CSV table of C-alpha atoms and ligand atoms in Angstrom, one decimal:
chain,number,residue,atom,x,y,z
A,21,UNK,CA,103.2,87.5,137.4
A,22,UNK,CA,104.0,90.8,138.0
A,23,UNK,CA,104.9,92.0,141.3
A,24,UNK,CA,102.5,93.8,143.6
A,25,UNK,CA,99.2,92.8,142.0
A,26,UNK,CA,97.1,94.8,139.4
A,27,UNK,CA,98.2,98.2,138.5
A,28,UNK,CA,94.9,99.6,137.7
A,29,UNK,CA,91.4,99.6,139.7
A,30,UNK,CA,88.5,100.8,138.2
A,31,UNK,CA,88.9,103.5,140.6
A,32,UNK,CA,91.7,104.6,139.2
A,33,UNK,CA,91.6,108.6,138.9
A,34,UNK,CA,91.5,110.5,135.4
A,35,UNK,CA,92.4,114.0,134.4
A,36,UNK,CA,94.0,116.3,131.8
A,37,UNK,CA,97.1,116.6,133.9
A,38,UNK,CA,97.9,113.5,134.8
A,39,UNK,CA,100.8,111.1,133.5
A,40,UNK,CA,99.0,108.1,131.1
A,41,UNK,CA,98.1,105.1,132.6
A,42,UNK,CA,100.2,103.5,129.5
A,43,UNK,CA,102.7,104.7,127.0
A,44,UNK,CA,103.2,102.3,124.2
A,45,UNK,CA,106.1,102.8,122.1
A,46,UNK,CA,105.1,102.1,118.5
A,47,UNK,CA,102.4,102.9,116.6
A,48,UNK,CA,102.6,99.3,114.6
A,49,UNK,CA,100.1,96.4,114.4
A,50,UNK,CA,101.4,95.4,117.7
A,51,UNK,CA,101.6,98.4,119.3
A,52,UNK,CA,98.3,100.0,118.4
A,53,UNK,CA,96.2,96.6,119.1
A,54,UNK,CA,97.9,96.6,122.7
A,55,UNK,CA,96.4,100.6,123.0
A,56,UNK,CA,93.2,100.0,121.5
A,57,UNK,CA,92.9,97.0,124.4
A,58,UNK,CA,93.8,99.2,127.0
A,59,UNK,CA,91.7,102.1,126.1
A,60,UNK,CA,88.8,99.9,126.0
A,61,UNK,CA,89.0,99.2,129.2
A,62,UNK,CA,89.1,102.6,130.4
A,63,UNK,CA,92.6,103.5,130.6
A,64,UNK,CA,94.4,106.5,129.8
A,65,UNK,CA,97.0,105.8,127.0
A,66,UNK,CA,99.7,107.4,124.8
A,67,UNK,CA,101.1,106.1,121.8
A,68,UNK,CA,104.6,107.5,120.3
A,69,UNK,CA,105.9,107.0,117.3
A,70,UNK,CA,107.2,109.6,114.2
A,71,UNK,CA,105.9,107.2,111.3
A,72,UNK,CA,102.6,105.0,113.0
A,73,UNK,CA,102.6,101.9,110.3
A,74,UNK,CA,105.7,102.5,108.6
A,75,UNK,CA,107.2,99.8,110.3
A,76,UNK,CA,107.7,95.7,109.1
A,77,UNK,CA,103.6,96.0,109.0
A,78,UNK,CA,104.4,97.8,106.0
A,79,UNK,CA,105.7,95.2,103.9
A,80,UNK,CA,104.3,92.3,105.6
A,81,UNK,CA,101.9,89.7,103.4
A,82,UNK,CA,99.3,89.5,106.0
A,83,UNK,CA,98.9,85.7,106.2
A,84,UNK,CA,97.4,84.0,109.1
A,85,UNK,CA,98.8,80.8,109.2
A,86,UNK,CA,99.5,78.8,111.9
A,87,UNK,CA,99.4,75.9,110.2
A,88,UNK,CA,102.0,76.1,107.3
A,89,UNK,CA,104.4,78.5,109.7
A,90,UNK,CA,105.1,74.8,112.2
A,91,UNK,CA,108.2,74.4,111.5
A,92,UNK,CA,110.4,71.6,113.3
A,93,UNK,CA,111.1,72.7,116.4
A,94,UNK,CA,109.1,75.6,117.2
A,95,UNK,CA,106.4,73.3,119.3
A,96,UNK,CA,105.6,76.4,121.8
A,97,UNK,CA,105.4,79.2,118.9
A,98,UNK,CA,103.3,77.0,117.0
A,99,UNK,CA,100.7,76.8,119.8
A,100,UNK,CA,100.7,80.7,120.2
A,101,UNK,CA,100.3,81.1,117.0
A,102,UNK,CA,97.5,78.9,116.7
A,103,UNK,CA,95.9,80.6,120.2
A,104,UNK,CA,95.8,83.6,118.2
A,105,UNK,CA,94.6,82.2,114.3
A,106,UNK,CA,91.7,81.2,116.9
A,107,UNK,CA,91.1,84.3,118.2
A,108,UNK,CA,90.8,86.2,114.2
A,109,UNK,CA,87.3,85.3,113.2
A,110,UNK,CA,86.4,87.6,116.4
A,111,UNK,CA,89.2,90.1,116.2
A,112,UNK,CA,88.4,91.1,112.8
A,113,UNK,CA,84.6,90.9,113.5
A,114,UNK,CA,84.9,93.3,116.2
A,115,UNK,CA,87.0,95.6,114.8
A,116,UNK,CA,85.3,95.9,111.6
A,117,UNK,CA,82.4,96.6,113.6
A,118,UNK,CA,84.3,99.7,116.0
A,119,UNK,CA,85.7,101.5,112.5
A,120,UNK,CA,83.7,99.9,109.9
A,121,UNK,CA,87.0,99.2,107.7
A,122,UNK,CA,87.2,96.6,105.6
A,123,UNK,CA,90.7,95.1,106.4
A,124,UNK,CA,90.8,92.7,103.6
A,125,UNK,CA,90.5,89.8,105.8
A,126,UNK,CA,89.5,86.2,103.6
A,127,UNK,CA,89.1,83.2,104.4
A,128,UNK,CA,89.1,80.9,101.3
A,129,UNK,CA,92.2,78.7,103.3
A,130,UNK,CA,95.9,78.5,101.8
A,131,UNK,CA,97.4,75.9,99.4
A,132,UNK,CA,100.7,74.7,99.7
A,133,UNK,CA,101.8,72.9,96.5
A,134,UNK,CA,105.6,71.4,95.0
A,135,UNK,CA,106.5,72.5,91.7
A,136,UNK,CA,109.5,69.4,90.9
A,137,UNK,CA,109.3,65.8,92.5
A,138,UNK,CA,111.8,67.5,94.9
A,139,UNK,CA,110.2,70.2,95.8
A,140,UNK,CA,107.3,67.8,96.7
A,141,UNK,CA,109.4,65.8,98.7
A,142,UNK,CA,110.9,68.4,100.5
A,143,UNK,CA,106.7,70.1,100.9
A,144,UNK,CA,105.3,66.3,102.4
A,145,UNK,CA,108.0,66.4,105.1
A,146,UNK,CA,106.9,68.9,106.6
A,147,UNK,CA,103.1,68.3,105.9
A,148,UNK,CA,103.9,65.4,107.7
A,149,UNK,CA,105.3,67.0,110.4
A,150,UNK,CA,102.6,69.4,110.9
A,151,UNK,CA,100.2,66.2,110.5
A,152,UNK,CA,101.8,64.9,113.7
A,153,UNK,CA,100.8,68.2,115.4
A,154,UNK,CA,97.5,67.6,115.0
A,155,UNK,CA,97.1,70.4,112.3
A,156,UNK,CA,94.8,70.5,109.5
A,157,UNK,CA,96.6,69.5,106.4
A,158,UNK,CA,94.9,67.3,103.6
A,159,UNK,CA,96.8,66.2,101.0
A,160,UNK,CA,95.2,67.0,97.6
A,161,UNK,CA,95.0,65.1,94.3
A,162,UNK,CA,96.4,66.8,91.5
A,163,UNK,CA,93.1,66.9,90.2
A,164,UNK,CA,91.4,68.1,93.2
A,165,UNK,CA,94.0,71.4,93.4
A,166,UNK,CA,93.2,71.9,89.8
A,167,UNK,CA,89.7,72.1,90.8
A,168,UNK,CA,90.6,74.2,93.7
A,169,UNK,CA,93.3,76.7,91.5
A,170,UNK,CA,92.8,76.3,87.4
A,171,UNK,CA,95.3,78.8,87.0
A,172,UNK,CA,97.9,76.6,88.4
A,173,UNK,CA,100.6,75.6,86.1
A,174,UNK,CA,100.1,71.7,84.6
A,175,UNK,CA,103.5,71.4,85.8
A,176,UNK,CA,102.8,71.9,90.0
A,177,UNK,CA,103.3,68.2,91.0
A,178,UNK,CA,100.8,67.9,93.9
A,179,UNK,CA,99.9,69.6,96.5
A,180,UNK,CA,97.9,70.0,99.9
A,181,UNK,CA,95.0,72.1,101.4
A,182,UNK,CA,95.5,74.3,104.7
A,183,UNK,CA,92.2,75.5,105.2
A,184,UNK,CA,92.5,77.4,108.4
A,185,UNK,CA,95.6,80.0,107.1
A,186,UNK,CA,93.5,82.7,106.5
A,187,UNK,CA,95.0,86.4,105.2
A,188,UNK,CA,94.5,89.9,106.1
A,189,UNK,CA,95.7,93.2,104.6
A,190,UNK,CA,98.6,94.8,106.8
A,191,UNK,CA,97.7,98.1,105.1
A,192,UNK,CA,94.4,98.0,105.6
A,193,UNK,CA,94.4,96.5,109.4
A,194,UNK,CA,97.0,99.3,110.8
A,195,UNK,CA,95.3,102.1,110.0
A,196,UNK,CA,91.8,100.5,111.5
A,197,UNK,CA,93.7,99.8,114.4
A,198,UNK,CA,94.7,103.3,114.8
A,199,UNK,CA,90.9,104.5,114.4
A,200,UNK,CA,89.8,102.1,117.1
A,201,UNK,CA,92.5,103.2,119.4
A,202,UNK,CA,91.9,106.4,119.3
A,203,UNK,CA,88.3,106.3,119.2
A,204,UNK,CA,88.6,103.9,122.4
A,205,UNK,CA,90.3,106.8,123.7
A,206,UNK,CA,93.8,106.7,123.1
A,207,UNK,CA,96.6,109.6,122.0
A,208,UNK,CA,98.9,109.4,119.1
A,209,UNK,CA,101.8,111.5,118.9
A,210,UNK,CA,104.2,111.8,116.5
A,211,UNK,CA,107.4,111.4,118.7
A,212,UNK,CA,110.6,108.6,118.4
A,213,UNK,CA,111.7,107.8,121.8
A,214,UNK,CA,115.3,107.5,122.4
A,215,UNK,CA,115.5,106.2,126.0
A,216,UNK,CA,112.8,104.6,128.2
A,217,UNK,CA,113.3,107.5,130.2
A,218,UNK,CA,111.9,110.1,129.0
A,219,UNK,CA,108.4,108.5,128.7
A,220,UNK,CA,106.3,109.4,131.1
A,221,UNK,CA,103.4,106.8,132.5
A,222,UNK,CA,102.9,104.0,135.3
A,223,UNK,CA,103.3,101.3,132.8
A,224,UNK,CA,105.5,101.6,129.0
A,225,UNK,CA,104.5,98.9,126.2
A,226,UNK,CA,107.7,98.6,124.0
A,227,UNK,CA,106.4,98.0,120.7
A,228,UNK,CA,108.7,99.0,118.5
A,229,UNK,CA,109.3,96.4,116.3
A,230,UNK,CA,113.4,96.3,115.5
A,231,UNK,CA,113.5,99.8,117.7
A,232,UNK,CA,112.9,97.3,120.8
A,233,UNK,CA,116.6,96.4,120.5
A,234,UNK,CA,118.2,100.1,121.3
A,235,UNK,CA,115.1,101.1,124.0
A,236,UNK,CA,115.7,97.5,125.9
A,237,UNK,CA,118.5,95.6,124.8
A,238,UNK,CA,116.5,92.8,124.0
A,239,UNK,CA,117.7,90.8,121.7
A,240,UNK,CA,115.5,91.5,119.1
A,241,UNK,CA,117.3,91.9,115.3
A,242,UNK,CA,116.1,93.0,111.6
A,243,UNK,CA,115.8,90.2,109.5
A,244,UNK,CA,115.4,91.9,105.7
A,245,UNK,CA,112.5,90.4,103.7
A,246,UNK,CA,111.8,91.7,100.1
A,247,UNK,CA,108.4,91.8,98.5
A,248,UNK,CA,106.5,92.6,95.0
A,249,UNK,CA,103.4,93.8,94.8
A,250,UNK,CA,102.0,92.8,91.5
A,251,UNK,CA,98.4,94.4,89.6
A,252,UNK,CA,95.9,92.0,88.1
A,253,UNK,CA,95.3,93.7,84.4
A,254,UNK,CA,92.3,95.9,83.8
A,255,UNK,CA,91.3,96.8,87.6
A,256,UNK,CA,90.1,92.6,87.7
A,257,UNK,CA,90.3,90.6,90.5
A,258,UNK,CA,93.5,87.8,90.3
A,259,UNK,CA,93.3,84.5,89.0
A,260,UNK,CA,93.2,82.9,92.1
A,261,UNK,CA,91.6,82.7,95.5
A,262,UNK,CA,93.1,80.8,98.1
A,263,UNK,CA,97.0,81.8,99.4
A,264,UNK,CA,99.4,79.7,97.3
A,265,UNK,CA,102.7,79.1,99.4
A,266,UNK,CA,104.7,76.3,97.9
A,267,UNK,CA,108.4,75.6,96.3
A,268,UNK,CA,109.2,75.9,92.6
A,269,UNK,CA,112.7,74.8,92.4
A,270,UNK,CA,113.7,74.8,95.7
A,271,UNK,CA,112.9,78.2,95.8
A,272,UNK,CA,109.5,78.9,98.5
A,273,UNK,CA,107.9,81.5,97.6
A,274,UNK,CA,104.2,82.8,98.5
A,275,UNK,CA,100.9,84.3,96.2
A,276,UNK,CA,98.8,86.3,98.5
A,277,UNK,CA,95.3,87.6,96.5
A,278,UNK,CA,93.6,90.5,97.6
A,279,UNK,CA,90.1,91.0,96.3
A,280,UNK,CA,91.4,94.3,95.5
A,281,UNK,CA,93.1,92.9,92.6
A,282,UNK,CA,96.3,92.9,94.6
A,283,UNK,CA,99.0,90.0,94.4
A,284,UNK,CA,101.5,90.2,96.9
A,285,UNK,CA,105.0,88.1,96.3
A,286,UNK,CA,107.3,86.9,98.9
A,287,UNK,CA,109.7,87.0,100.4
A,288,UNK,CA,113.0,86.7,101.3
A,289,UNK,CA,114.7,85.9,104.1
A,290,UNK,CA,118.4,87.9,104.8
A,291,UNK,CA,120.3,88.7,107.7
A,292,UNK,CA,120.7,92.1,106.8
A,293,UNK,CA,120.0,95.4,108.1
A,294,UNK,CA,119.6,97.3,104.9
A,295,UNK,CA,116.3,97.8,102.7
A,296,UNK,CA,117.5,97.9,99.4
A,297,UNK,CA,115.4,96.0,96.8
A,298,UNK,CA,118.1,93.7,94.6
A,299,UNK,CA,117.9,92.9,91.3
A,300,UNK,CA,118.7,89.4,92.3
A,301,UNK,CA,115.9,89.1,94.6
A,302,UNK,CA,113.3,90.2,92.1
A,303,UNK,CA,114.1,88.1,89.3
A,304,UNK,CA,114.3,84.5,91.9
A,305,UNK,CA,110.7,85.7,93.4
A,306,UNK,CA,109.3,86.5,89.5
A,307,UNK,CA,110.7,83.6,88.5
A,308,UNK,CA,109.1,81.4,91.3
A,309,UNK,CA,106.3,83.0,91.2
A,310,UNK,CA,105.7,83.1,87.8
A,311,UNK,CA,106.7,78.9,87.6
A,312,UNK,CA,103.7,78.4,90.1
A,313,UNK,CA,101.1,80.3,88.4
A,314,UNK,CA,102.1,81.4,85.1
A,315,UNK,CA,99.7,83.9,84.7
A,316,UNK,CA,101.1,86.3,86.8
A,317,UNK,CA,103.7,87.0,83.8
A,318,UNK,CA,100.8,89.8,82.4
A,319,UNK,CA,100.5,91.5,85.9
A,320,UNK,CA,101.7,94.7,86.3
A,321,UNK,CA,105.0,95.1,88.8
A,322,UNK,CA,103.5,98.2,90.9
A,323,UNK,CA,106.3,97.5,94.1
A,324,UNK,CA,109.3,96.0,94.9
A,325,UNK,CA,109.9,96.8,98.9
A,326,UNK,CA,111.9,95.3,101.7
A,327,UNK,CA,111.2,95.2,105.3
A,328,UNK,CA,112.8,94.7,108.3
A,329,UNK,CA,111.3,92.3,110.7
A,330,UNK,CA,111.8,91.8,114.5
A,331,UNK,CA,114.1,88.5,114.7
A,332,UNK,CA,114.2,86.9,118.3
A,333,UNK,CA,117.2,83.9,118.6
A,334,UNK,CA,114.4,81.1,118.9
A,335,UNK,CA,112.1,83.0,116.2
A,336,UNK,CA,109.7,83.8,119.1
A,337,UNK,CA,108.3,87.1,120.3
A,338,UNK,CA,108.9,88.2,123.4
A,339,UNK,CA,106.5,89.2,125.9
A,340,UNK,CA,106.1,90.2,129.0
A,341,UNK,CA,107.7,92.3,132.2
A,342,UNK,CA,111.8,93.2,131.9
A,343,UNK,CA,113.9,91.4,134.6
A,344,UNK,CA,114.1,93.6,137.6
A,345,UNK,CA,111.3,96.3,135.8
A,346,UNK,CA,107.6,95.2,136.1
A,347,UNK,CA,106.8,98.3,135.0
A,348,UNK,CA,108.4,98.0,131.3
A,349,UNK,CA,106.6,95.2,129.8
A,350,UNK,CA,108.2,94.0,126.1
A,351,UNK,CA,105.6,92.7,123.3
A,352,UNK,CA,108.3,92.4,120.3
A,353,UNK,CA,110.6,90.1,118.6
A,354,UNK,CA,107.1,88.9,116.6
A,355,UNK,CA,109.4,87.9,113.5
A,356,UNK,CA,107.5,86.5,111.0
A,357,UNK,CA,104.5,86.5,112.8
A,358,UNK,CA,103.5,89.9,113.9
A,359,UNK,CA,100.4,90.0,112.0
A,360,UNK,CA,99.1,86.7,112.8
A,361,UNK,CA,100.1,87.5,116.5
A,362,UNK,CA,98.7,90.7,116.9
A,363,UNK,CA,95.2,89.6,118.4
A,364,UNK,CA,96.6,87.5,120.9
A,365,UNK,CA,99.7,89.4,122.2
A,366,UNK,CA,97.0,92.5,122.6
A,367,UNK,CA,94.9,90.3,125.1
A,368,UNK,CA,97.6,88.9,127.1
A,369,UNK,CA,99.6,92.0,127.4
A,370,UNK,CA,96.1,94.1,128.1
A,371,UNK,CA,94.9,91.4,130.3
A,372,UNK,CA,98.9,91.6,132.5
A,373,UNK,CA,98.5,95.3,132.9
A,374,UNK,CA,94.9,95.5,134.0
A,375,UNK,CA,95.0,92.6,136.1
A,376,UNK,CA,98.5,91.9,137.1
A,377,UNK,CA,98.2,88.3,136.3
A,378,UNK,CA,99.9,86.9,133.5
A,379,UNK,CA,98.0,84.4,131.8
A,380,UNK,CA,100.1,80.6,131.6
A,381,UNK,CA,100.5,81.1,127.7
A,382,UNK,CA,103.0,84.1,127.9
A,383,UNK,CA,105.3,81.8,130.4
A,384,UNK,CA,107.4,80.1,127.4
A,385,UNK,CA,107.9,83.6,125.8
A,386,UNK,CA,108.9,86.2,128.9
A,387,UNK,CA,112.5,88.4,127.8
A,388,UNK,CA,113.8,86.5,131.3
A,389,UNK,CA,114.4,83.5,128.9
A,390,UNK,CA,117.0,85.3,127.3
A,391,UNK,CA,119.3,86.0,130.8
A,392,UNK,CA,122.9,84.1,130.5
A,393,UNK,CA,124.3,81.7,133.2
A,394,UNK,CA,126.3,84.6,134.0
A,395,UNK,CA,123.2,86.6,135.0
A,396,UNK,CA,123.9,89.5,132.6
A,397,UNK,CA,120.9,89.8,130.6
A,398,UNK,CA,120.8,89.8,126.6
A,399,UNK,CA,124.9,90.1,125.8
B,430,LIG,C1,108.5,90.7,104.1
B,430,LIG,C2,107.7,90.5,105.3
B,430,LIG,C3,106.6,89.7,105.2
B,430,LIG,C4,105.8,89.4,106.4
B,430,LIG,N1,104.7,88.6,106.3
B,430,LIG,C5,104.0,88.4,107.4
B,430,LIG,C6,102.8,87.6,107.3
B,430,LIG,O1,102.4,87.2,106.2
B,430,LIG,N2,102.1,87.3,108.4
B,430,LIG,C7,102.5,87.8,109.7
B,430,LIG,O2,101.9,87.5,110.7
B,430,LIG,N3,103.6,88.6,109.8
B,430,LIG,C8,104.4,88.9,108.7
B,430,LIG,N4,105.5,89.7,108.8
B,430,LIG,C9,105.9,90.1,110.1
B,430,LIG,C10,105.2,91.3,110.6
B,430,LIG,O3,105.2,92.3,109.6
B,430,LIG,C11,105.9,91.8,111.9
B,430,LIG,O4,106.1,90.7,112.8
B,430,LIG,C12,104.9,92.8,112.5
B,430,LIG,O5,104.8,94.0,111.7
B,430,LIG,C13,105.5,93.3,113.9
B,430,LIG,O6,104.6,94.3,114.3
B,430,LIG,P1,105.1,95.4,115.4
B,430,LIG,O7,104.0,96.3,115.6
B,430,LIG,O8,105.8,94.7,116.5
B,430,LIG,O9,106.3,96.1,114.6
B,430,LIG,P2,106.4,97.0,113.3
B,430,LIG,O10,105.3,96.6,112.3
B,430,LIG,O11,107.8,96.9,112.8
B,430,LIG,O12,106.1,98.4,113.8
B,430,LIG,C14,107.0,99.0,114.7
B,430,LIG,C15,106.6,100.5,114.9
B,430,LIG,O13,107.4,101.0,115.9
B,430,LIG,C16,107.9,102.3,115.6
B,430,LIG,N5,109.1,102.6,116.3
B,430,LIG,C17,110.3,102.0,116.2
B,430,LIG,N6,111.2,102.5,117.1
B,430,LIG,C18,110.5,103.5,117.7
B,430,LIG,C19,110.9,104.4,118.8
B,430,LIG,N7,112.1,104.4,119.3
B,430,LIG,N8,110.0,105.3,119.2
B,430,LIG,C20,108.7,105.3,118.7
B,430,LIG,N9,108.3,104.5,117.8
B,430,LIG,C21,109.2,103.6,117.3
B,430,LIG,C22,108.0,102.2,114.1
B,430,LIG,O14,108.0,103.6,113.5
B,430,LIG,C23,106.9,101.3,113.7
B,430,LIG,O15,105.7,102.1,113.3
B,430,LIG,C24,106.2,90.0,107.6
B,430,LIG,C25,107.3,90.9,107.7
B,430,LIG,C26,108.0,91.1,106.5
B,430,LIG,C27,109.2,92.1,106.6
């Protein structure tokens, strides 16, 4: 909880002179959900950042999916992440209806499907796995994914139905966010900030995505991931509806159709800091890609990008006040999960800063988790 009780009243004063109620530092999916929050509910709020959206949001798939992102281990971040799948029907609703953008957002479900005998091992250990969590997965006959995805190749194995991992377009959600926000009431402006310092207002939001690191010393790192962006031919729609995540191989690799005629390819995973696009990593995605759904071979290549996203030591985002500084609240470190987060994190860090009372699902993910025996945070 943070200390001293809410920060805001209703009766809280406004004027052209007077510091923000918030600053959030970042202008990405994170970042601008968390303003457009706060400015709903009357506050006054400033958003910096030189390049709104340019950040991982820029690269990022867009998939929602709880479900096929359990991996062993991850119990907690599982559960947020299915708090928040829960919470996208609504989000998307109400956003859509405050800047009548279409963001993309379907719902056909996601496959997830073995190319080889051993990549369908490896796929029904997990399945299993997620099974024991209670999640929705249903393993398919091959004849029922053929029914589900013709354009499968003969030779995918088998196969199993996730019908809750929804999608949304990154590059079609930021910029709505940014038009709710500041129709809601809140400022942009187009500045980096170097040190926590210099902003101005009674509570900061770091945001930033990787930039958390340098602004908090969180422990929050780049973890590259490259993406295609293939075409459909002739302006049509793909071949295929629902997400197709799977292994051709032993290489994983996701389809993500946009109605758009958009496919998008991904991803790796590297610890790197760069954002070069390899040769290497192009031809293993194509190839995977291309194995799963053979069509794809008479697409047109429009991108090949990499991203950088916000890498936390137990993959989890990090959320909440800074030891020692109630008045510096983190919501980073989303990893590979900042799109599927985004509704969520906005509530709980909107509902901290108008109310002063964090809500029990942010306990497992404060940055106090991170302090050493030693008592020197983050080193
Ligand atoms: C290849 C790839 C695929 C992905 N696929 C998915 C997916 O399918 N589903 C999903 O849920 N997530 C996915 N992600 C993860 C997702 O993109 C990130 O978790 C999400 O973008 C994090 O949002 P954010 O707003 O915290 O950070 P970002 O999107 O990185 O935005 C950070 C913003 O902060 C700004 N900034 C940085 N430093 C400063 C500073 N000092 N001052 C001011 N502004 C600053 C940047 O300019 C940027 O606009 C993927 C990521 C990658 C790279």
């Amino acid at each position: 909880m943070l200390s001293g009780g809410p920060f805001y009243t209703s009766g809280v004063k406004k004027g052209p002179f007077l510091a923000p109620d918030v600053a959030v530092v970042g202008a990405g999916p994170v970042g601008l959900a968390i303003a457009w929050r706060c400015a709903s509910r009357g506050l006054r709020v400033v958003v910096h950042d030189p390049a709104p959206g340019s950040g991982a949001s820029y690269v990022a798939a867009g998939m929602l999916a709880p479900v096929a992102e359990a991996y062993f281990g991850e119990h907690e971040l599982t559960g947020l992440l299915t708090a928040s799948a829960a919470r996208w029907p609504a989000f998307a609703a109400e956003l859509t209806e405050a800047t009548g953008a279409d963001l993309g957002y379907r719902t056909e479900g996601t496959l997830l499907v073995g190319l080889t005998a051993d990549d369908l091992a490896e796929a029904r250990r997990l399945w299993a796995f997620q099974q024991g969590l209670g999640l929705p997965v249903t393993p398919l006959r091959p004849s029922e994914l053929r029914d589900r995805e013709p354009a499968l190749a003969p030779r995918v194995r088998g196969g199993a139905l996730a019908g809750t991992d929804h999608q949304v377009d990154p590059r079609r959600l930021v910029p709505a966010l940014r038009t709710a926000a500041e129709r809601a009431g809140a400022t942009l402006t187009a500045t980096a900030v170097a040190r926590l310092s210099e902003v101005d207002a009674r509570v900061t939001v770091v945001a930033a995505g990787c930039g958390a690191a340098s602004l908090t010393g969180l422990p929050v790192r780049p973890v590259k991931g490259q993406v295609l962006r293939l075409r459909a031919p002739g302006g049509a729609a793909p071949g295929f509806r629902h997400v197709i995540r799977g292994y051709a191989d032993g290489e994983h690799v996701y389809l993500v159709p946009r109605a758009d005629g958009e496919v998008v390819v991904g991803a790796t995973v590297e610890e790197r800091t760069d954002t070069t696009v390899t040769a290497g990593a192009v031809l293993r995605l194509l190839r995977a890609a291309v194995d799963l759904l053979p069509e794809l071979a008479e697409y047109d290549l429009v991108e090949a990008v990499a991203g950088l996203r916000p890498g936390t030591p137990d993959n989890a985002p990090i959320l909440g006040p800074l030891p020692g500084r109630p008045a510096v609240l983190a919501a980073t470190g989303h990893h590979r999960h900042g799109i599927v987060l985004t509704p969520v994190t906005a509530d709980l860090i909107a509902d901290l800063i108008t109310t002063g009372v964090a809500d029990p699902l942010l306990a497992p993910f404060t940055p106090d988790r991170f302090t050493t025996e030693e008592g020197h945070p983050w080193n």
